[in-house]
PDB file of C-alpha atoms in Angstrom:
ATOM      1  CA  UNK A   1     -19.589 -70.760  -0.586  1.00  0.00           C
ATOM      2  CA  UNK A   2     -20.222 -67.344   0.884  1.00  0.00           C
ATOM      3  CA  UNK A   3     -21.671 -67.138   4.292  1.00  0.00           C
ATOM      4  CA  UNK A   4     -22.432 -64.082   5.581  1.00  0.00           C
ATOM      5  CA  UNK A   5     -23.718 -62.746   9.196  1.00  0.00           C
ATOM      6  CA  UNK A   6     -25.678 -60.087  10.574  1.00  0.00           C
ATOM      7  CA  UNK A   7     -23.538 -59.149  13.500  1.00  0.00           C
ATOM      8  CA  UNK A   8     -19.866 -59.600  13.053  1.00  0.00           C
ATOM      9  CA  UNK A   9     -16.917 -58.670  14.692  1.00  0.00           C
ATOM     10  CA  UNK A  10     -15.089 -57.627  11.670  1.00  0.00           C
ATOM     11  CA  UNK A  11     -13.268 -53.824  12.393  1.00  0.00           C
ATOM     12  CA  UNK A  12     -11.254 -53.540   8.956  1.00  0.00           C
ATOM     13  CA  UNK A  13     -10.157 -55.201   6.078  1.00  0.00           C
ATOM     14  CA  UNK A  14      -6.927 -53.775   4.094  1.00  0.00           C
ATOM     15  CA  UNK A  15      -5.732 -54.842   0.804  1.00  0.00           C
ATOM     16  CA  UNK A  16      -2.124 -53.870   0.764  1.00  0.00           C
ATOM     17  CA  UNK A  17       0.708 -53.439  -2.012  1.00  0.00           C
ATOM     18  CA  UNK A  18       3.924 -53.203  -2.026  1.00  0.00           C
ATOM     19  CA  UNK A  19       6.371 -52.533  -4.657  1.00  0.00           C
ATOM     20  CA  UNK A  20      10.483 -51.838  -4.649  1.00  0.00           C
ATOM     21  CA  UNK A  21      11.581 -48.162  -5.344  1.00  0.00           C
ATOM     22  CA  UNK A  22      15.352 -49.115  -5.829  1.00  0.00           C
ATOM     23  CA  UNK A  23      16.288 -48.469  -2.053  1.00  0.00           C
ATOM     24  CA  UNK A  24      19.471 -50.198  -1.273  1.00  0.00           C
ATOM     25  CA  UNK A  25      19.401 -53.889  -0.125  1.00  0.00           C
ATOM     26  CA  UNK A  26      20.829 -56.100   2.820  1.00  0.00           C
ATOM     27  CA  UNK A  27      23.103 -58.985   1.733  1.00  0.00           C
ATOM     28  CA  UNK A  28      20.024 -60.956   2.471  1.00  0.00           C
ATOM     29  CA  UNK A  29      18.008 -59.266   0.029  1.00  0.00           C
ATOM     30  CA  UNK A  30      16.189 -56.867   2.508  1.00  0.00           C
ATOM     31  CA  UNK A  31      15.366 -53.636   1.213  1.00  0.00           C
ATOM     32  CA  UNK A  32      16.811 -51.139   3.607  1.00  0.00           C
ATOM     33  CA  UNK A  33      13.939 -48.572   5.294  1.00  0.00           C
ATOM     34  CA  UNK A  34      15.217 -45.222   4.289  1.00  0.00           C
ATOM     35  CA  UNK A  35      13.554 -41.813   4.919  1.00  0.00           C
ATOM     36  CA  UNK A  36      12.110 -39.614   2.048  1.00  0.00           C
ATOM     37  CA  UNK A  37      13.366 -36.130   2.313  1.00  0.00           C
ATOM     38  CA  UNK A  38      11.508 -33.138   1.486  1.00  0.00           C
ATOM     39  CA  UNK A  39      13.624 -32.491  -1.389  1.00  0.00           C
ATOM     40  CA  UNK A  40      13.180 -35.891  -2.858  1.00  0.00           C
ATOM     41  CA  UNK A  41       9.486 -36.163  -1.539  1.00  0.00           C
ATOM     42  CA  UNK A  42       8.737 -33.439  -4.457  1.00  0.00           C
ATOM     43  CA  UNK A  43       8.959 -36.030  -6.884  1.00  0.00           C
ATOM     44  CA  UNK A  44       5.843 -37.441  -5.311  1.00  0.00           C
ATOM     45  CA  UNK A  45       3.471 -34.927  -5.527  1.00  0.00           C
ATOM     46  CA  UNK A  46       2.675 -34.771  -9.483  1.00  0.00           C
ATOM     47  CA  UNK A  47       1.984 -38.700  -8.670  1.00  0.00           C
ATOM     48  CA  UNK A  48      -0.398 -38.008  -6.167  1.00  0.00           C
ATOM     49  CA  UNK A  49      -2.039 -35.625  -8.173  1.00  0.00           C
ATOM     50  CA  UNK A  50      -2.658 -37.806 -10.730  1.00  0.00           C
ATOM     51  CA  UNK A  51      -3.821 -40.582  -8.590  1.00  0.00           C
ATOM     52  CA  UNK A  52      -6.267 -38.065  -6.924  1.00  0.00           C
ATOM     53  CA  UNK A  53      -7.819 -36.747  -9.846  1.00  0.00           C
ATOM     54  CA  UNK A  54      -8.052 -40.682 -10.913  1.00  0.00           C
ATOM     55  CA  UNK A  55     -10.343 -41.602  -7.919  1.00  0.00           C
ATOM     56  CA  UNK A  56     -11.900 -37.924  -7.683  1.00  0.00           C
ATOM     57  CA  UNK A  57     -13.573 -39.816 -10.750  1.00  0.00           C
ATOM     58  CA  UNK A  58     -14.628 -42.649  -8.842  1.00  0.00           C
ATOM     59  CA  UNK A  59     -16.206 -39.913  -6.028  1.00  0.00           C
ATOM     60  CA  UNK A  60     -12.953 -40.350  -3.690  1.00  0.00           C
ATOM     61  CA  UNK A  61     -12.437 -36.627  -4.185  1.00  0.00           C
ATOM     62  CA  UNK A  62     -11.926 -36.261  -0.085  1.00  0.00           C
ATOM     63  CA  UNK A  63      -8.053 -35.977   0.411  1.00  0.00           C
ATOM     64  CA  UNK A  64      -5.694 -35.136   3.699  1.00  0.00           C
ATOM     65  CA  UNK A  65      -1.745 -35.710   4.114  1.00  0.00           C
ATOM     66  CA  UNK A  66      -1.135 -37.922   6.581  1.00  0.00           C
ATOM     67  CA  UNK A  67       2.578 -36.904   7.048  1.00  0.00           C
ATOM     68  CA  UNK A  68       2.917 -33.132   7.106  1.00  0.00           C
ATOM     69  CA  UNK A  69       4.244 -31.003   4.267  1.00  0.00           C
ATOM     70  CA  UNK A  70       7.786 -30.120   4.684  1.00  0.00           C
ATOM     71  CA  UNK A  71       8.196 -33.403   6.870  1.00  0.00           C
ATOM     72  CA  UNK A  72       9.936 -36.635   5.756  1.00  0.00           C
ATOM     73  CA  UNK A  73       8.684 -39.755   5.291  1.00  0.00           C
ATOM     74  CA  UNK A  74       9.562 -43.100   5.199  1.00  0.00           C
ATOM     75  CA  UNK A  75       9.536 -45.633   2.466  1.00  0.00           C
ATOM     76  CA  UNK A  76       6.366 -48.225   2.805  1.00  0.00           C
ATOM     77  CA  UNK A  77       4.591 -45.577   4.349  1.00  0.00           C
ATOM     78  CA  UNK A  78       1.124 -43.916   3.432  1.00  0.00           C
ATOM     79  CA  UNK A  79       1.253 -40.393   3.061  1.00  0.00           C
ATOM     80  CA  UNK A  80      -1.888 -39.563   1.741  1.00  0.00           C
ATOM     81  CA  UNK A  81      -5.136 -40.764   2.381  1.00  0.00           C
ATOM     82  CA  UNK A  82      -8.624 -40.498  -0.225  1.00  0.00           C
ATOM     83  CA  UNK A  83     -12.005 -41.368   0.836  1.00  0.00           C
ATOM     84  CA  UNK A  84     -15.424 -40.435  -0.607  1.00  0.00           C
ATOM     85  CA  UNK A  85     -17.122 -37.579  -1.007  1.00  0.00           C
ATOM     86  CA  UNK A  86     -19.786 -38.030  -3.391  1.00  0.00           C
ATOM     87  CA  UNK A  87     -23.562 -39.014  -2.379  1.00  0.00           C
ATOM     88  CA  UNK A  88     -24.575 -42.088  -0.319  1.00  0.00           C
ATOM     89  CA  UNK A  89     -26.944 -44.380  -2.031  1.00  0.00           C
ATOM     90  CA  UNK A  90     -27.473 -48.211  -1.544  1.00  0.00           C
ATOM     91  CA  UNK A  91     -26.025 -49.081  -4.932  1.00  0.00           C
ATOM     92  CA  UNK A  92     -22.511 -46.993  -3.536  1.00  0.00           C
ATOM     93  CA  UNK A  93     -22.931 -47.410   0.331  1.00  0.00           C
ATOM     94  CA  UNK A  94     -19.635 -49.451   0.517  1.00  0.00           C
ATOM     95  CA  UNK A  95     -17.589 -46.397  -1.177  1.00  0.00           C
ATOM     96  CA  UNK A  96     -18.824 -44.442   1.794  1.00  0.00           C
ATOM     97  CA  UNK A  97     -16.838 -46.710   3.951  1.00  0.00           C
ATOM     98  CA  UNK A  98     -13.972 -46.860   2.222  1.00  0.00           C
ATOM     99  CA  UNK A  99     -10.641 -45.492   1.719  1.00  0.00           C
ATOM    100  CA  UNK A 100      -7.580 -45.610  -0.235  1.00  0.00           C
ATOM    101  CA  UNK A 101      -3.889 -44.721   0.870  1.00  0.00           C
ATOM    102  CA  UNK A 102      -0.962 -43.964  -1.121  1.00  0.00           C
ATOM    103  CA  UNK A 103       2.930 -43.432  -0.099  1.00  0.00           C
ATOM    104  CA  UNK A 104       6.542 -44.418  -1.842  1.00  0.00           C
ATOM    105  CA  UNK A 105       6.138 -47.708  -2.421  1.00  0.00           C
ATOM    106  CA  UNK A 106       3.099 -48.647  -1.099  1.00  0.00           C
ATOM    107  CA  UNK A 107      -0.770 -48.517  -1.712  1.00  0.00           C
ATOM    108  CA  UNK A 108      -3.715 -49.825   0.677  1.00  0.00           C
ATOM    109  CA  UNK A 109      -7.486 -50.295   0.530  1.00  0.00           C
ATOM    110  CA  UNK A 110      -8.966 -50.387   3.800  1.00  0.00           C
ATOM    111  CA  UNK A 111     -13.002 -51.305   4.385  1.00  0.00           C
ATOM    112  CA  UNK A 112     -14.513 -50.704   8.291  1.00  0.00           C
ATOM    113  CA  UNK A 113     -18.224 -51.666   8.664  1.00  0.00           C
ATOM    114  CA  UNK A 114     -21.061 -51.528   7.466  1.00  0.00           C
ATOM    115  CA  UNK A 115     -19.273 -53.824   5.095  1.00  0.00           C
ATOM    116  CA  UNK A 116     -21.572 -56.803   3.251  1.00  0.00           C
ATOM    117  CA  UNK A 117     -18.935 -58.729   0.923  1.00  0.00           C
ATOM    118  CA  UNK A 118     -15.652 -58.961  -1.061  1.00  0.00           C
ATOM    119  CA  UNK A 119     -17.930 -58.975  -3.965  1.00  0.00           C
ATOM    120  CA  UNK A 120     -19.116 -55.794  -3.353  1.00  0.00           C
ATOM    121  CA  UNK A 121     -15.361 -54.270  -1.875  1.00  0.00           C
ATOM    122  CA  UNK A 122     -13.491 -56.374  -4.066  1.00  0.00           C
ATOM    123  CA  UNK A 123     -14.519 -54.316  -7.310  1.00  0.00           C
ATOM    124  CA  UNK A 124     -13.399 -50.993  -5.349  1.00  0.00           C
ATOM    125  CA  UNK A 125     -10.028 -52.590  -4.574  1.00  0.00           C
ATOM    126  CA  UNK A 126      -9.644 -52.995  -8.062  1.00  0.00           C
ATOM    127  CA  UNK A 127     -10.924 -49.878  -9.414  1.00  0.00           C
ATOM    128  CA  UNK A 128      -8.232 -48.493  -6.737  1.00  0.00           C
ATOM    129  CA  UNK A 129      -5.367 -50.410  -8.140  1.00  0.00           C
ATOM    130  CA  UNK A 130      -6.232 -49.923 -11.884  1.00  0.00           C
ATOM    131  CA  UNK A 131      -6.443 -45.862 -10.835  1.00  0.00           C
ATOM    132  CA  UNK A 132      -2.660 -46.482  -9.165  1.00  0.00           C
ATOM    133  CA  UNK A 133      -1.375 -49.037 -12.372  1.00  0.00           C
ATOM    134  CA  UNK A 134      -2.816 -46.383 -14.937  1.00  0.00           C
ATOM    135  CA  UNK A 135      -1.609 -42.857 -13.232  1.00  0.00           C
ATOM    136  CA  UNK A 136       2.007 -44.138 -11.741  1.00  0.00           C
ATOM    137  CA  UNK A 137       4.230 -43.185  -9.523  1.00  0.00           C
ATOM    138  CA  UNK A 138       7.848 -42.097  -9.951  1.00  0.00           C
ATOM    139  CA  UNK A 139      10.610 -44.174 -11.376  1.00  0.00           C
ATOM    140  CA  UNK A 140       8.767 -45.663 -14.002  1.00  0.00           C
ATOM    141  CA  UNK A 141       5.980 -48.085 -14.467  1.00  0.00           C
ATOM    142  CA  UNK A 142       5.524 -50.603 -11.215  1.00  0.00           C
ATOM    143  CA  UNK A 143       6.447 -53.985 -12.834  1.00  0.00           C
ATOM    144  CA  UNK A 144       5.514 -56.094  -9.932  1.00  0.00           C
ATOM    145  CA  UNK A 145       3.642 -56.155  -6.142  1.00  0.00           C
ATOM    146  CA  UNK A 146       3.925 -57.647  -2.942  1.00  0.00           C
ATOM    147  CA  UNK A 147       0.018 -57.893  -1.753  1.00  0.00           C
ATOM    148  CA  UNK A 148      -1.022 -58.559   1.343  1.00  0.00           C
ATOM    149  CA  UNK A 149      -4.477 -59.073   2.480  1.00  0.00           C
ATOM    150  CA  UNK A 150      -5.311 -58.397   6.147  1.00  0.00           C
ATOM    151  CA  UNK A 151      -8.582 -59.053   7.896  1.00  0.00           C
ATOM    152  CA  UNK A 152      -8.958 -57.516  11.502  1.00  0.00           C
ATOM    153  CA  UNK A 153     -11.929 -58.815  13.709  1.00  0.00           C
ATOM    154  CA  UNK A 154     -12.880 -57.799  17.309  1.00  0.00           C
ATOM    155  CA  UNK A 155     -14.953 -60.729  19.257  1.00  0.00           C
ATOM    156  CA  UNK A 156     -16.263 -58.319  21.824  1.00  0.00           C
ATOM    157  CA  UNK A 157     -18.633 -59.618  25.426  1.00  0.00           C
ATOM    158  CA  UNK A 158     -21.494 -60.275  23.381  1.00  0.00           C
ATOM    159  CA  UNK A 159     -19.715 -63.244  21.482  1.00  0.00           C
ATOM    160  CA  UNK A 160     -16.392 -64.107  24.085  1.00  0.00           C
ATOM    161  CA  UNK A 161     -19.012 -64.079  27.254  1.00  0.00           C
ATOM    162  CA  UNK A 162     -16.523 -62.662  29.679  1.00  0.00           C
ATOM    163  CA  UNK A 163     -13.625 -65.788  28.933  1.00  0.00           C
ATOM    164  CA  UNK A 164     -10.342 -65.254  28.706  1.00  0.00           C
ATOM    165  CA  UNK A 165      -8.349 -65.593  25.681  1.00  0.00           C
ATOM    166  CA  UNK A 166      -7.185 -69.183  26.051  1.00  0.00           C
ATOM    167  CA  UNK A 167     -10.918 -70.290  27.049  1.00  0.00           C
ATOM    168  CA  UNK A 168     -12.255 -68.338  23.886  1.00  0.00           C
ATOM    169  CA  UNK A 169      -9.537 -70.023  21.964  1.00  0.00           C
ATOM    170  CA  UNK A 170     -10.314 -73.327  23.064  1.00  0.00           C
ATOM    171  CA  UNK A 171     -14.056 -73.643  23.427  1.00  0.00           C
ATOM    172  CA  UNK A 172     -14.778 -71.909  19.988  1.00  0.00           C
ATOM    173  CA  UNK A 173     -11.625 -72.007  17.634  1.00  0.00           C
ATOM    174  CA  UNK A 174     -10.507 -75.316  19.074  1.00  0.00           C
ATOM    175  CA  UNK A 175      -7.260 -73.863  19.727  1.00  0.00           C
ATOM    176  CA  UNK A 176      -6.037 -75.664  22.724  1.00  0.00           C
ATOM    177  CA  UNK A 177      -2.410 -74.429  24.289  1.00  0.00           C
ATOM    178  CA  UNK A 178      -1.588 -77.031  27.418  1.00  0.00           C
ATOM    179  CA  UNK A 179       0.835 -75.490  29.970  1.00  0.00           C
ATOM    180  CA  UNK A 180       3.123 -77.832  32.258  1.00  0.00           C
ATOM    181  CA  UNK A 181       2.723 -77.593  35.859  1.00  0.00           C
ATOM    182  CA  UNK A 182       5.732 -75.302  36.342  1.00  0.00           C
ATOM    183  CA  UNK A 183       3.477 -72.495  34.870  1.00  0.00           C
ATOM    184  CA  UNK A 184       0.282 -72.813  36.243  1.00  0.00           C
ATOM    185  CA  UNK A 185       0.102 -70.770  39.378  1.00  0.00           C
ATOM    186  CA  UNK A 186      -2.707 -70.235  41.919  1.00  0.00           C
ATOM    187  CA  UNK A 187      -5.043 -68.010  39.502  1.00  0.00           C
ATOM    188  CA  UNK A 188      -5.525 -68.641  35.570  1.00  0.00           C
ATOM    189  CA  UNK A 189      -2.134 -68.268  34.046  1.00  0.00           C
ATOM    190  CA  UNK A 190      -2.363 -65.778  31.691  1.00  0.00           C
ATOM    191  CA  UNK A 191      -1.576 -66.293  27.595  1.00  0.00           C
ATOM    192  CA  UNK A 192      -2.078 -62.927  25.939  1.00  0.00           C
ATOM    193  CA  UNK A 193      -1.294 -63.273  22.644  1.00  0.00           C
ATOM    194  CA  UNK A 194      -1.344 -66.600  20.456  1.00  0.00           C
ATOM    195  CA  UNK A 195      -0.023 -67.192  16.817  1.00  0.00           C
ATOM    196  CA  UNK A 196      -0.571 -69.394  14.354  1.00  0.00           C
ATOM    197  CA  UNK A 197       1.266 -69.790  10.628  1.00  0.00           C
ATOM    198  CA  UNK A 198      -0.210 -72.061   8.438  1.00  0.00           C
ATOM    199  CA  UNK A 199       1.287 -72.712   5.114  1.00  0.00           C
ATOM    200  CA  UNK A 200      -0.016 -72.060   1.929  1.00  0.00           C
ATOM    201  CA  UNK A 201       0.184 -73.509  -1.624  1.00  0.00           C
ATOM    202  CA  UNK A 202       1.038 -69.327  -2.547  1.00  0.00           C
ATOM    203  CA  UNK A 203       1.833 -68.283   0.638  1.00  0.00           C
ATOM    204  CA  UNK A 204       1.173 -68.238   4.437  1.00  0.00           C
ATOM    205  CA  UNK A 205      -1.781 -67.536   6.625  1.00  0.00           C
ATOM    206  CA  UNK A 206      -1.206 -65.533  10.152  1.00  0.00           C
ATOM    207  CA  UNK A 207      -3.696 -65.907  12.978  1.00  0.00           C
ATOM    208  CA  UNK A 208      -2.713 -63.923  15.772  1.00  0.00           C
ATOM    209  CA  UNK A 209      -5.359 -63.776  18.889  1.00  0.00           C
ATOM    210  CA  UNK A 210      -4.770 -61.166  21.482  1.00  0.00           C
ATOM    211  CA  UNK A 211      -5.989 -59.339  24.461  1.00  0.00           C
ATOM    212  CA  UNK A 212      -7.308 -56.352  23.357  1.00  0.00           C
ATOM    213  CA  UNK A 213     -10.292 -53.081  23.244  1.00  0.00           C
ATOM    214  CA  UNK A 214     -12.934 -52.448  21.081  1.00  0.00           C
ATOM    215  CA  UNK A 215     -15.313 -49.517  21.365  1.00  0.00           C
ATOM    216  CA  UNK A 216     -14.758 -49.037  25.120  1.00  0.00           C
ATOM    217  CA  UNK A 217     -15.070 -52.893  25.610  1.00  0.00           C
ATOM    218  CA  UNK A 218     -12.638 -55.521  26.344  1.00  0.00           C
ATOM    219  CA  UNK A 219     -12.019 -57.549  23.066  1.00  0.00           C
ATOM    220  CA  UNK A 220     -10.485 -60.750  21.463  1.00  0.00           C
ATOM    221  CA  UNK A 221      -8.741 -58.778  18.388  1.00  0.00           C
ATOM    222  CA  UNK A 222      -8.599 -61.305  16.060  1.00  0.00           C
ATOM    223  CA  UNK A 223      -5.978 -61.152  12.998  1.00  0.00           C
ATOM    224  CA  UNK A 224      -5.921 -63.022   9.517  1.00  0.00           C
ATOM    225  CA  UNK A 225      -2.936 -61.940   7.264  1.00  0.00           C
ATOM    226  CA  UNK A 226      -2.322 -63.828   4.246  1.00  0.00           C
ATOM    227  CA  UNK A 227       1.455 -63.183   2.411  1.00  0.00           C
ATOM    228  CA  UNK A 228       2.176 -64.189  -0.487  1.00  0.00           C
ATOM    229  CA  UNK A 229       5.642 -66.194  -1.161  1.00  0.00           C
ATOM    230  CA  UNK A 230       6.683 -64.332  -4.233  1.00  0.00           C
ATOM    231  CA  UNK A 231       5.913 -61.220  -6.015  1.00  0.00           C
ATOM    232  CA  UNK A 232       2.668 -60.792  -8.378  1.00  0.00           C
ATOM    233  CA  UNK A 233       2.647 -59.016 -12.064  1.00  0.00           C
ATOM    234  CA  UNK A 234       1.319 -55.367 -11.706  1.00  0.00           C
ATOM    235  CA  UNK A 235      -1.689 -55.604 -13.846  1.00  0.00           C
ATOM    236  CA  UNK A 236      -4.771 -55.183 -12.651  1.00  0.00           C
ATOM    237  CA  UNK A 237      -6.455 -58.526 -12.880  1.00  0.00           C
ATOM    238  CA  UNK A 238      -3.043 -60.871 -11.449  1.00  0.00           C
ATOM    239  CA  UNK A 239      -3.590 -58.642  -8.442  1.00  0.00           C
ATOM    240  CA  UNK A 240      -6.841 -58.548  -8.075  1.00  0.00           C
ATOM    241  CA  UNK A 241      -6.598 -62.582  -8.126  1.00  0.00           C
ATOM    242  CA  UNK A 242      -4.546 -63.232  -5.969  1.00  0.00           C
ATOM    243  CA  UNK A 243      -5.811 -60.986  -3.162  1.00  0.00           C
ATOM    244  CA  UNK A 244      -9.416 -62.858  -3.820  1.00  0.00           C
ATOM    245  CA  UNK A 245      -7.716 -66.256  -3.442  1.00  0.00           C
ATOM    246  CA  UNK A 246      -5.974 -64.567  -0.117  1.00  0.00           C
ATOM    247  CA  UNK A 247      -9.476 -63.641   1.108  1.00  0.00           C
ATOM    248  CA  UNK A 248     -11.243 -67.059   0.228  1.00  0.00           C
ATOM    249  CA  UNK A 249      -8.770 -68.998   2.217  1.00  0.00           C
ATOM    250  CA  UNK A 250      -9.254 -66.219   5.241  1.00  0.00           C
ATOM    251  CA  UNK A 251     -13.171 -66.871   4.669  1.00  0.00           C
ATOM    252  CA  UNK A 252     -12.678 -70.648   5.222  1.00  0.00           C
ATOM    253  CA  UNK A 253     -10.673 -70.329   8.361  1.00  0.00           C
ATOM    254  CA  UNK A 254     -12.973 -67.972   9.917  1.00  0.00           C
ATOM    255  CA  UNK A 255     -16.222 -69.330   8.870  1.00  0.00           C
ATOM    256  CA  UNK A 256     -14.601 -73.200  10.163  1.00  0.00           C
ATOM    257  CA  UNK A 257     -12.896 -71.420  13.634  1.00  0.00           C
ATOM    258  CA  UNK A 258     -16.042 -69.546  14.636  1.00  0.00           C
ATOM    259  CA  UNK A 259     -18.505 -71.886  13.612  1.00  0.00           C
ATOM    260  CA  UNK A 260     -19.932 -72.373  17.376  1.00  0.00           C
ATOM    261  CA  UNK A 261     -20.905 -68.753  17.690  1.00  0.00           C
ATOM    262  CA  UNK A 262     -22.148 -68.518  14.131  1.00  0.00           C
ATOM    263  CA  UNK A 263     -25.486 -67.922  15.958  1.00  0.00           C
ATOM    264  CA  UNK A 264     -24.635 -64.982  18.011  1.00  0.00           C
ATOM    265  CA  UNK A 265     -23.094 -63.823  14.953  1.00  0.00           C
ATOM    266  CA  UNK A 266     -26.486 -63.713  13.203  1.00  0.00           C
ATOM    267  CA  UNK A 267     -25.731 -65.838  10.340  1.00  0.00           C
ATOM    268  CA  UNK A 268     -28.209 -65.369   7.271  1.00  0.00           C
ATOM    269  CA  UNK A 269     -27.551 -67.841   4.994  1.00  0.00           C
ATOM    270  CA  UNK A 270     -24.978 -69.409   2.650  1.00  0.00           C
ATOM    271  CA  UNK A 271     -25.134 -68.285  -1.440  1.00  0.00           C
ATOM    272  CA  UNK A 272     -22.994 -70.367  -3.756  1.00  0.00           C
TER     273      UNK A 272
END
């Protein structure tokens, strides 16, 4: 089932992949975060080319560097950014709002509002990847990812009405945290950041809850990452299946944590 809203508090989505470059590895299997020097970041470039002219096909034909020429980098992170160019019309709206990012190792999708569904990102994502899979990067063909799907939501005054975190948490996620005496002072003892991990069948789900700001307003920032446990074929449609199973169970949670306020959020209906 699909519910959608109106008015919610979503601020960005990000599909994320990750993929190993050869860097040298811990004993305990962690790759070890290395710097890309301008020497050996010119190996890059011809890649990014070829991924830009791939998506200047889709309209992304807007690109900037996000690290400086001449400047090094680090492994992991996105170094250039692509986002639309071409014209706005309701059959492409979404593109408009999106944006893909590409560095050694790593490639992202991100969505910010006005953003409908995953059925109507969730075919960008995977025009994005198939435009990464096809064009390459250096070192050969990308055997396998890491994805990670991330959902970022801001529950600003209009939907916390002024309560603190741990009210919020309570009243509407039924989250309840119960302090012992020894920590409760003489005003509201503050709790500004809760976590929860709950375990998947594929992976884990992250709910973090924190204090935080959205457009000039004091905010709830609400976070949803879903990991996967182990790595994920690089082709196209293995991706692009997993990260929809990531975003279904992130759907459920919200939909079921934020169900009193489903109101406020304007909800318009459920389609199967």
């Amino acid at each position: 089932m699909n519910e959608r809203f109106d008015a919610p508090p979503l601020v960005e989505i990000i599909a994320e992949l990750r993929w190993d470059i050869g860097s040298p590895r811990l004993p305990n299997g962690m790759a070890v975060p290395i710097p890309i020097l301008p020497q050996a970041a010119q190996t890059y470039e011809a890649s990014f080319t070829r991924f830009a002219q791939a998506l200047g096909e889709l309209g992304f034909h807007n690109s900037e560097r996000i690290v400086p020429p001449g400047f090094p980098w680090m492994v992991n992170e996105p170094v250039m950014r692509y986002r639309f160019s071409g014209e706005v019309t309701e059959a492409n709206k979404l593109k408009a709002s999106s944006l893909f990012q590409v560095g050694a190792g790593i490639f992202t999708a991100n969505a910010v509002p006005p953003y409908s569904s995953w059925e109507e990102f969730g075919p960008i994502v995977k025009q994005g990847i198939e435009a990464l899979l096809d064009h390459g990067m250096p070192h050969g063909k990308i055997r396998e990812v890491s994805p990670t799907l991330r959902y970022i939501d801001a529950f600003r005054s209009n939907l916390t009405n002024g309560e603190t975190l741990h009210q919020f948490a309570s009243r509407v996620m039924g989250i309840h945290v119960e302090l012992p005496d020894a920590l409760k002072g003489v005003g509201p003892t503050q709790i500004p950041v809760i976590q929860v991990v709950k375990p998947l069948e594929f992976g884990s789900l992250l709910v973090q809850i924190a204090d935080g700001m959205s457009q000039n307003d004091k905010a709830l920032i609400v976070e949803m990452v879903v990991q996967f446990s182990s790595n994920v074929p690089a082709e196209s449609e293995a991706i692009f299946e997993a990260l929809s199973k990531a975003r279904n169970e992130i759907h459920t949670v919200f939909v079921s944590i934020t169900k009193p306020i489903h109101e406020a959020m304007q909800q318009k209906g459920v389609q199967a």
